[in-house]
Coordinates of C-alpha atoms in Angstrom, one line a residue:
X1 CA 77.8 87.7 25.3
X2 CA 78.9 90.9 26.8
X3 CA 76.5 93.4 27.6
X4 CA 77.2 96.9 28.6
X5 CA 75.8 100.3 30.3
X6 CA 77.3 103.0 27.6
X7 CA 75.8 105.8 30.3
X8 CA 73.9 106.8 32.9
X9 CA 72.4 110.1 33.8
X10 CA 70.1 111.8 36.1
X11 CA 67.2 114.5 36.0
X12 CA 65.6 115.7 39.4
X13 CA 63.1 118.8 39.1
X14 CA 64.3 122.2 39.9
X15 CA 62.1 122.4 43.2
X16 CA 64.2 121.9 46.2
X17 CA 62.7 120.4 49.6
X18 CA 65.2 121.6 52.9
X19 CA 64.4 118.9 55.0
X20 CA 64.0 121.0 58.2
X21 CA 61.7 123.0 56.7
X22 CA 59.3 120.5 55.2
X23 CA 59.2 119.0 58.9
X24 CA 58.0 122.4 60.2
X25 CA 55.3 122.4 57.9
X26 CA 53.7 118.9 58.8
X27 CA 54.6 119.2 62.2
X28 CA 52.3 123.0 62.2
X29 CA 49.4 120.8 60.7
X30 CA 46.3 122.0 63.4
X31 CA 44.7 117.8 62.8
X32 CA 47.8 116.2 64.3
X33 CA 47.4 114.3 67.5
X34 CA 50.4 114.8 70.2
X35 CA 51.8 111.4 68.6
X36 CA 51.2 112.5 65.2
X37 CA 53.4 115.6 66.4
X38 CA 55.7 113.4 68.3
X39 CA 56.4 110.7 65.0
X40 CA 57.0 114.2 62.2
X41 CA 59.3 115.3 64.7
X42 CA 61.0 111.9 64.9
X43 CA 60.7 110.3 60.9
X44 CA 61.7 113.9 59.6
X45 CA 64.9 114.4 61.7
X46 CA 65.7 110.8 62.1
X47 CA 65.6 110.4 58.2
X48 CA 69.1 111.4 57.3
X49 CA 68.0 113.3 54.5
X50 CA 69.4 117.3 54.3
X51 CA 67.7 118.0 50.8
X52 CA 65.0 116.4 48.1
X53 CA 63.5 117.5 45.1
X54 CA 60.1 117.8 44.0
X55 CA 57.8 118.3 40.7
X56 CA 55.5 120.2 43.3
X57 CA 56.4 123.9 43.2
X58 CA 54.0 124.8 45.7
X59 CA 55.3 122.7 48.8
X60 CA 58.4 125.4 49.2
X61 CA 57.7 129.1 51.1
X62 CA 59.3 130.6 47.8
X63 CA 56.2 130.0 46.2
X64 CA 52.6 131.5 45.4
X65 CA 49.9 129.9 43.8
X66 CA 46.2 131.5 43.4
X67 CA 44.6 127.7 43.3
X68 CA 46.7 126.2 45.6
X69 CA 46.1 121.9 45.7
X70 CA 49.0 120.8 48.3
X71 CA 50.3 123.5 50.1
X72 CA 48.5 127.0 50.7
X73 CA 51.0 129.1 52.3
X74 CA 48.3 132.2 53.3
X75 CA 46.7 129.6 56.2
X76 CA 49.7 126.9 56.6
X77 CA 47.9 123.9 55.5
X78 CA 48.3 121.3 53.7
X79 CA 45.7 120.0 51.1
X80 CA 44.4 116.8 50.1
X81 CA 43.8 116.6 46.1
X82 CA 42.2 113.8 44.9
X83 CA 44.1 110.8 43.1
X84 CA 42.9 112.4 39.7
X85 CA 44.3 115.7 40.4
X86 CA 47.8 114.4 41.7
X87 CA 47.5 111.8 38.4
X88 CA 46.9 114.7 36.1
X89 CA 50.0 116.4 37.5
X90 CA 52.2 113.2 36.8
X91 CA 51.2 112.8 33.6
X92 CA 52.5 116.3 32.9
X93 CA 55.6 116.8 35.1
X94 CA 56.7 113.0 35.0
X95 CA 57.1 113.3 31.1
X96 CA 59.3 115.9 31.3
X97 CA 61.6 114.1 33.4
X98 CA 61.3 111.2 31.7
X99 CA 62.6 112.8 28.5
X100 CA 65.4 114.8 30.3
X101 CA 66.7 112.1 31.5
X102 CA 66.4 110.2 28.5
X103 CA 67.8 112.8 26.5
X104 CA 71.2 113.1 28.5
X105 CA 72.1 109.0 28.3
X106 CA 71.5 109.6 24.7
X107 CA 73.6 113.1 24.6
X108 CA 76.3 110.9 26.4
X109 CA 76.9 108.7 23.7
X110 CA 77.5 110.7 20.6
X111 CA 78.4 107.6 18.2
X112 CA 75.1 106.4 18.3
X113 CA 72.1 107.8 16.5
X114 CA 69.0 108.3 17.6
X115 CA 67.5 105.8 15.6
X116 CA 69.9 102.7 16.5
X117 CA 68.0 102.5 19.9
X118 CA 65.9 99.5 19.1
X119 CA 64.2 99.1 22.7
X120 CA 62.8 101.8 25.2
X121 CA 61.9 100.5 29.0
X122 CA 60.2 103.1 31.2
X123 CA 59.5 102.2 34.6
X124 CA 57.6 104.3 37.5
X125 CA 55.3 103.3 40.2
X126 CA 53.7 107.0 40.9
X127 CA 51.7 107.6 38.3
X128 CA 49.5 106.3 35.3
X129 CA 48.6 108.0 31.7
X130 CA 48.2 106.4 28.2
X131 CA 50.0 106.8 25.6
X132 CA 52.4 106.6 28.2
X133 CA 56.2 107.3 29.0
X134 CA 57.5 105.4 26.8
X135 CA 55.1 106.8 24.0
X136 CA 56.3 110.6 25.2
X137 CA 59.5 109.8 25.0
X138 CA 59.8 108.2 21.6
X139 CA 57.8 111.1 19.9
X140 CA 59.8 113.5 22.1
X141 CA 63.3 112.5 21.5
X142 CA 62.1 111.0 17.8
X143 CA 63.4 107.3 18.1
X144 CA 62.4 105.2 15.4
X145 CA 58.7 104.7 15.5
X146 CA 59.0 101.1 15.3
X147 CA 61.0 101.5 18.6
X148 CA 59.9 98.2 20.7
X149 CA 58.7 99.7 24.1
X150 CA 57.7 98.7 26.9
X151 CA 56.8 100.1 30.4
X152 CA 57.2 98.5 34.0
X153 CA 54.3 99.8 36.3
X154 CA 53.9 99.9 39.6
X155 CA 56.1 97.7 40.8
X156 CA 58.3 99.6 43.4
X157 CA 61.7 100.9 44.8
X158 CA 63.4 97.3 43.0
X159 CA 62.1 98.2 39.5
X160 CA 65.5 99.2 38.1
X161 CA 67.0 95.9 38.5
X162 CA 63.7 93.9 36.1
X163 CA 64.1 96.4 33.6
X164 CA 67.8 96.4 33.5
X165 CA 67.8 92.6 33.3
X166 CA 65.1 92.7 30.1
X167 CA 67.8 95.2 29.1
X168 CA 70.4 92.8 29.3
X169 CA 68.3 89.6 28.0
X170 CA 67.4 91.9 24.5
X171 CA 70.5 92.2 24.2
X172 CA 72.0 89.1 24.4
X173 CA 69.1 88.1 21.8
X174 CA 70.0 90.6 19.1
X175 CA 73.9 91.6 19.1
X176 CA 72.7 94.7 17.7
X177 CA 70.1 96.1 20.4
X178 CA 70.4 99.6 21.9
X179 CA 67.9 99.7 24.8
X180 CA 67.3 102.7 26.4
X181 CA 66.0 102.5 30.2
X182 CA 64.8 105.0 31.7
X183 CA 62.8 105.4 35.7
X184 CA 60.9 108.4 36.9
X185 CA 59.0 109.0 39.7
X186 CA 57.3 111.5 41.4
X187 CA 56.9 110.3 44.9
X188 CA 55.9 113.6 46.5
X189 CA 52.8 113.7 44.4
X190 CA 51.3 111.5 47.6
X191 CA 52.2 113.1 50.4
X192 CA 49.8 113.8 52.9
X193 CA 49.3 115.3 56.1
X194 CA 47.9 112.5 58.7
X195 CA 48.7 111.0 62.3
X196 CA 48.9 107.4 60.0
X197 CA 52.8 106.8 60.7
X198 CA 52.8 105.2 57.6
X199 CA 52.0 108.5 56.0
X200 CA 54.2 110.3 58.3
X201 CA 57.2 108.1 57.3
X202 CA 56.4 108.6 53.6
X203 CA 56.0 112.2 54.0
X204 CA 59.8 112.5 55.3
X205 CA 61.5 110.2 53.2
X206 CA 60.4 110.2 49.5
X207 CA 61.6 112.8 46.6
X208 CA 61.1 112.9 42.6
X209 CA 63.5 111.9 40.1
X210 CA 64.5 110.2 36.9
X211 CA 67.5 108.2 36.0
X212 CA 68.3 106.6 32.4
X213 CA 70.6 104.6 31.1
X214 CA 71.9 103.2 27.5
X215 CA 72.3 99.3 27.5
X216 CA 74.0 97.4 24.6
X217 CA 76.3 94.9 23.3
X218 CA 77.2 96.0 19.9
X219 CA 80.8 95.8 18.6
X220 CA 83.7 98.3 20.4
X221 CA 81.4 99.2 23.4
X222 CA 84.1 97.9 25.3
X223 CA 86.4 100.4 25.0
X224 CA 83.7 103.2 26.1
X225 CA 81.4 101.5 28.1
X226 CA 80.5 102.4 32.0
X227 CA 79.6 99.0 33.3
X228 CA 79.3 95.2 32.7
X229 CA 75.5 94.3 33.5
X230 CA 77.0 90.7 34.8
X231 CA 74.4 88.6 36.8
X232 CA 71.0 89.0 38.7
X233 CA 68.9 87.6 40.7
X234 CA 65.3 87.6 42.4
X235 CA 64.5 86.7 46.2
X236 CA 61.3 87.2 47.6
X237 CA 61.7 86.8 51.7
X238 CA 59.3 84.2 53.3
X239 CA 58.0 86.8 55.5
X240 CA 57.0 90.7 55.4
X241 CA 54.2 90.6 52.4
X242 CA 52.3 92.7 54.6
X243 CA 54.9 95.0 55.9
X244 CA 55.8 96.8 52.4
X245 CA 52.7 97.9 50.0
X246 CA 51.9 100.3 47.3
X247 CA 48.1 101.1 46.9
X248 CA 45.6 103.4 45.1
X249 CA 43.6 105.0 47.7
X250 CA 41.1 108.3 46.5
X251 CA 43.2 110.6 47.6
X252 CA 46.5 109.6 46.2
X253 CA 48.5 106.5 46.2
X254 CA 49.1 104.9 49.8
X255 CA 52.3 103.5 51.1
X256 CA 52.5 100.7 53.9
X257 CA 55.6 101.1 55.9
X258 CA 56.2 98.6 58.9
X259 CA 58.5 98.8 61.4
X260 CA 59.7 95.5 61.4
X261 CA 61.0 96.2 57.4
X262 CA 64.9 97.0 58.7
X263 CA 64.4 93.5 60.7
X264 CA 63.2 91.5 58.0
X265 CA 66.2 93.1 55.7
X266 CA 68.7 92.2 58.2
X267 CA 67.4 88.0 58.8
X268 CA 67.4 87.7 55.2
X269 CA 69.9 89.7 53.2
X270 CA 72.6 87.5 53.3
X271 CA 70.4 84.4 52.1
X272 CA 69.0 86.8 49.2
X273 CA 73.0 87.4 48.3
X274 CA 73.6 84.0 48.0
X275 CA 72.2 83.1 44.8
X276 CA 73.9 86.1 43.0
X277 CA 77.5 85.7 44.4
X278 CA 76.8 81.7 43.7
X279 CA 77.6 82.8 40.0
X280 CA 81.0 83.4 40.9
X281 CA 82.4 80.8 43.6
X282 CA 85.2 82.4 44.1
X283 CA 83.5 85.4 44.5
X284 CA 81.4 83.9 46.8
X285 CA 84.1 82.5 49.0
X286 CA 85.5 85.6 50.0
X287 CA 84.7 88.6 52.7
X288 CA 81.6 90.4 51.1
X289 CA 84.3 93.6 51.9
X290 CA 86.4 92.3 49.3
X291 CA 83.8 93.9 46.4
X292 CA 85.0 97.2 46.6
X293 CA 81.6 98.9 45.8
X294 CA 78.1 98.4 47.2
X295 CA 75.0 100.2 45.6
X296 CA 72.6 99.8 48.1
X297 CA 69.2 101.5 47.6
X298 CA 69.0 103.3 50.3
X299 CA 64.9 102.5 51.7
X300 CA 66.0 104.6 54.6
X301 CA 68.8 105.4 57.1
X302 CA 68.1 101.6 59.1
X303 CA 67.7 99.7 56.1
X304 CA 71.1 101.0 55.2
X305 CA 72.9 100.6 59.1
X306 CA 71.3 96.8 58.9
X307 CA 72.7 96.2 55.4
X308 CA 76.0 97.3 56.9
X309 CA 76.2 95.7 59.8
X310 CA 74.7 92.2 58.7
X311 CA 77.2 92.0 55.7
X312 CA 80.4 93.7 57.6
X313 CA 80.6 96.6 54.9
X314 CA 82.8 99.9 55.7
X315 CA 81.7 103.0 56.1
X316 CA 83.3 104.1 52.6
X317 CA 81.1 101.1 51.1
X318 CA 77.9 102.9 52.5
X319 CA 79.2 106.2 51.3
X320 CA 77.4 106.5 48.0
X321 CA 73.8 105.0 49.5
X322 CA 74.1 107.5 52.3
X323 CA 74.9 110.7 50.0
X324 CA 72.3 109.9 47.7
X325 CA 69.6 109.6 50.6
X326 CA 70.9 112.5 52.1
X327 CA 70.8 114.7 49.3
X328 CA 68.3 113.3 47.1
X329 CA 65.8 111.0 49.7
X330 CA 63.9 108.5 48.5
X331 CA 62.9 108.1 44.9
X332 CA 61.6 104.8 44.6
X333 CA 62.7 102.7 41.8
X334 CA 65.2 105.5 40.3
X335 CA 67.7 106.2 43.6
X336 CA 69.6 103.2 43.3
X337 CA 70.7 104.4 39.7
X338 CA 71.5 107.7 41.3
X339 CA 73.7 105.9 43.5
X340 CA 75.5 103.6 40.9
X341 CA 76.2 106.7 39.1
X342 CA 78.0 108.4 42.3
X343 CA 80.1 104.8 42.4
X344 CA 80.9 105.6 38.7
X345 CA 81.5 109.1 39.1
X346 CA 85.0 108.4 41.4
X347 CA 88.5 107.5 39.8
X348 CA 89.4 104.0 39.5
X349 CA 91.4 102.6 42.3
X350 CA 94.9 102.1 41.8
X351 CA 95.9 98.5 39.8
X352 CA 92.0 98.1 39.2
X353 CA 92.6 98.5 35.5
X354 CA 88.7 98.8 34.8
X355 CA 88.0 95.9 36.8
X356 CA 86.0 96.7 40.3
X357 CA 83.3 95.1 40.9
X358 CA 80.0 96.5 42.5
X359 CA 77.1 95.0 44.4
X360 CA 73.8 96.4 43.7
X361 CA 70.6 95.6 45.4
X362 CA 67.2 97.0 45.7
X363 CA 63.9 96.0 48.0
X364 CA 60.4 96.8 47.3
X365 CA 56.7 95.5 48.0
X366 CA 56.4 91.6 49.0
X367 CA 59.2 91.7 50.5
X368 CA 61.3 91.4 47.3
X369 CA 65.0 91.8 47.0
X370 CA 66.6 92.1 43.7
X371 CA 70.5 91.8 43.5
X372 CA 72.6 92.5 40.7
X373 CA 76.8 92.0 40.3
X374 CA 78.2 94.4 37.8
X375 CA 82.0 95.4 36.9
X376 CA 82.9 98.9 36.5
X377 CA 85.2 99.5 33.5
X378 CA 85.9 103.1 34.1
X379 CA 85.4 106.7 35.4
X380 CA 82.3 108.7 34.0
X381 CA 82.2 112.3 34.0
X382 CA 80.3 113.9 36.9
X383 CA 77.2 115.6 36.2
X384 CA 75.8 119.1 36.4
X385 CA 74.3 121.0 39.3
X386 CA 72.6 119.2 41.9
X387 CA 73.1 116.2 40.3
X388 CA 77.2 116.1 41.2
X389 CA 75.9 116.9 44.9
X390 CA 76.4 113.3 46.2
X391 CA 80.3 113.9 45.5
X392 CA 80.5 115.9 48.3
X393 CA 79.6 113.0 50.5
X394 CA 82.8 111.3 50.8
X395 CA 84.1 113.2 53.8
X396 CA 80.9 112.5 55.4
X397 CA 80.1 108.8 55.4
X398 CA 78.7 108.0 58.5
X399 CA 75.0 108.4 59.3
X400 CA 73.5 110.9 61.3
X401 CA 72.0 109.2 64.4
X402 CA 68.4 109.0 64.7
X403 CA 65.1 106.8 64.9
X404 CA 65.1 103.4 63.5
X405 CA 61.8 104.0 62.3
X406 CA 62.8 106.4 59.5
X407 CA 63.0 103.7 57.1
X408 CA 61.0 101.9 53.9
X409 CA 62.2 100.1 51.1

């Protein structure tokens, strides 16, 4: 059975980060060490990121606040709220973007009515509240009550991929299924000030956003649908469990960041590939270059140069991973369906007829890497405002050089 994605759009909140200027503000921070200094300097401009977005109004100069909790812009410093405080604010700020998003997949397929959606999937990895997302959303939007949710927690940067592949398995269970996915996060929630390079590297690399999408296999999709969810697979690398974690810590969630990430990526990739393209042997007898699309998520600026090297990809492959990073960051386990939408958002290639295929993957905590091989079946329309923003990266594909140790999964 054929299943489909009928859309897939994007929220971000309307806070914008200039990257140059959030580095000024850790780098002024009066506890930092002369290598603390050194490393915000270096993970901030090494990065590759121009712009991100977050729920946090307070972390821009543009804003004033009489209770400050992150950012008090009379002294300069930054604060350190407790893991309640940043949790309260998720609860609140991540519902709105879970619904926004939500709301425009389901705007974006005007045949269907909001009660034909039969399954709801919410994923995030930032924050916790009950009734949850997927609770928010339902009463929000007003899906059918009887809506079978379920919500993916905590699992990481490769969440997308497990939710789109329960997605895909409803659906090839019940011919009828609409499932609505949908990922938010609101990474910046955890940011900290610290001489912890692990911190440091989080600080400079992750953003909020939200990314939903409308999965099904019901009768005539075929003509209207975005993408053929084809195969996926899991791999979880025989080394690097230590190197990539996600933990709750009293002041906020902590991230563990190794260096030696890009290097584990780049031993392993091509074995984690194998099973996928293995579906299709002919597929998997040719130049990986001959898939004409890669959606990459893009960790960080060396995650994305080893990906390309290892695998031989072009520069115009990496394009959409490297726009998204540089204008969105990193949003955990929604950026990779930022960048699948920029590989959706460009005309079909000449002779394609509907038919390109795109290779997806994601890597989170354990070290896992999930893979997925989709076809796209035509152009969608680009979105509003910021979110059309990574269009404007074709002319400016390659990265910006910088330290190899502005990267995470």
């Amino acid at each position: 059975m054929t299943v489909y994605v009928r859309s897939l759009e994007t929220a971000v909140p309307t806070t914008k980060l200039i990257q140059s200027e959030a580095r000024d503000v850790f780098a002024a921070q009066p506890g930092l060490s002369r290598l603390g200094s050194r490393l915000v300097n270096t993970c901030f401009d090494g990065a590759a990121i121009e712009t991100r977005f977050t729920a946090v109004q307070e972390l821009t100069n543009t804003s004033r606040s009489g209770n400050p909790q992150f950012y008090d812009q009379e002294s300069g410093l930054l604060l350190n709220p407790s893991t309640k405080v940043r949790n309260d604010i998720f609860a609140r700020e991540a519902t709105k973007l879970f619904v926004e998003a939500s709301r425009a997949a389901l705007d974006a397929v005007p045949e269907l009515d909001l009660l034909d959606i039969t399954h709801l999937i919410t994923v995030s990895c930032t924050g916790f509240f009950n009734p949850g997302p997927d609770y928010k959303v339902v009463r929000e939007l007003g899906l059918n009550p009887a809506v079978q949710r379920y919500h993916l927690g905590f699992m990481g940067c490769y969440a997308a991929f497990p939710a789109l592949r329960a997605a895909k398995l409803f659906c090839e269970a019940d011919p009828n299924a609409v499932v609505l996915v949908v990922c938010a996060e609101l990474c910046s929630l955890h940011v900290r000030t610290s001489n912890d390079p692990d911190a440091i590297m989080g600080s400079a690399l992750f953003a909020d956003g939200a990314a939903a999408a409308v999965v099904t296999a019901r009768h005539g999709t075929g003509e209207t649908a975005l993408l053929k969810l084809d195969h996926f697979e899991t791999v979880l690398t025989p080394v690097g469990e230590d190197s990539m974690a996600w933990n709750i810590g009293d002041n906020g969630f902590e991230m563990v960041l190794g260096n030696y990430v890009p290097h584990i990526i780049d031993d392993h990739i091509v074995g984690a590939l194998e099973p996928l393209l293995a579906r299709e042997p002919e597929l998997a007898a040719l130049p990986y270059t001959s898939i004409p699309h890669w959606a990459i998520h893009p960790g960080g600026r060396s995650i994305l140069d080893k990906v390309q090297s290892r695998l031989g990809l072009t520069e115009e492959q990496l394009v959409p991973a490297r726009g998204i990073l540089r204008n969105y960051g990193n949003m955990s386990s929604a950026t990779v369906l930022f960048v699948l939408k920029h590989i959706l958002e460009q005309p079909l290639r000449d002779g394609s007829n509907g038919g390109e295929r795109v290779c997806s993957m994601a890597f989170g905590p354990g070290l896992t890497v999930e893979t997925g091989l989709f076809t796209k079946l035509r152009q969608a329309v680009s979105g509003p405002d910021e979110r059309a923003d990574a269009a404007t990266c074709d002319s400016q594909a390659a990265a910006p050089a910088g330290s190899e140790e502005a990267t995470v999964g």
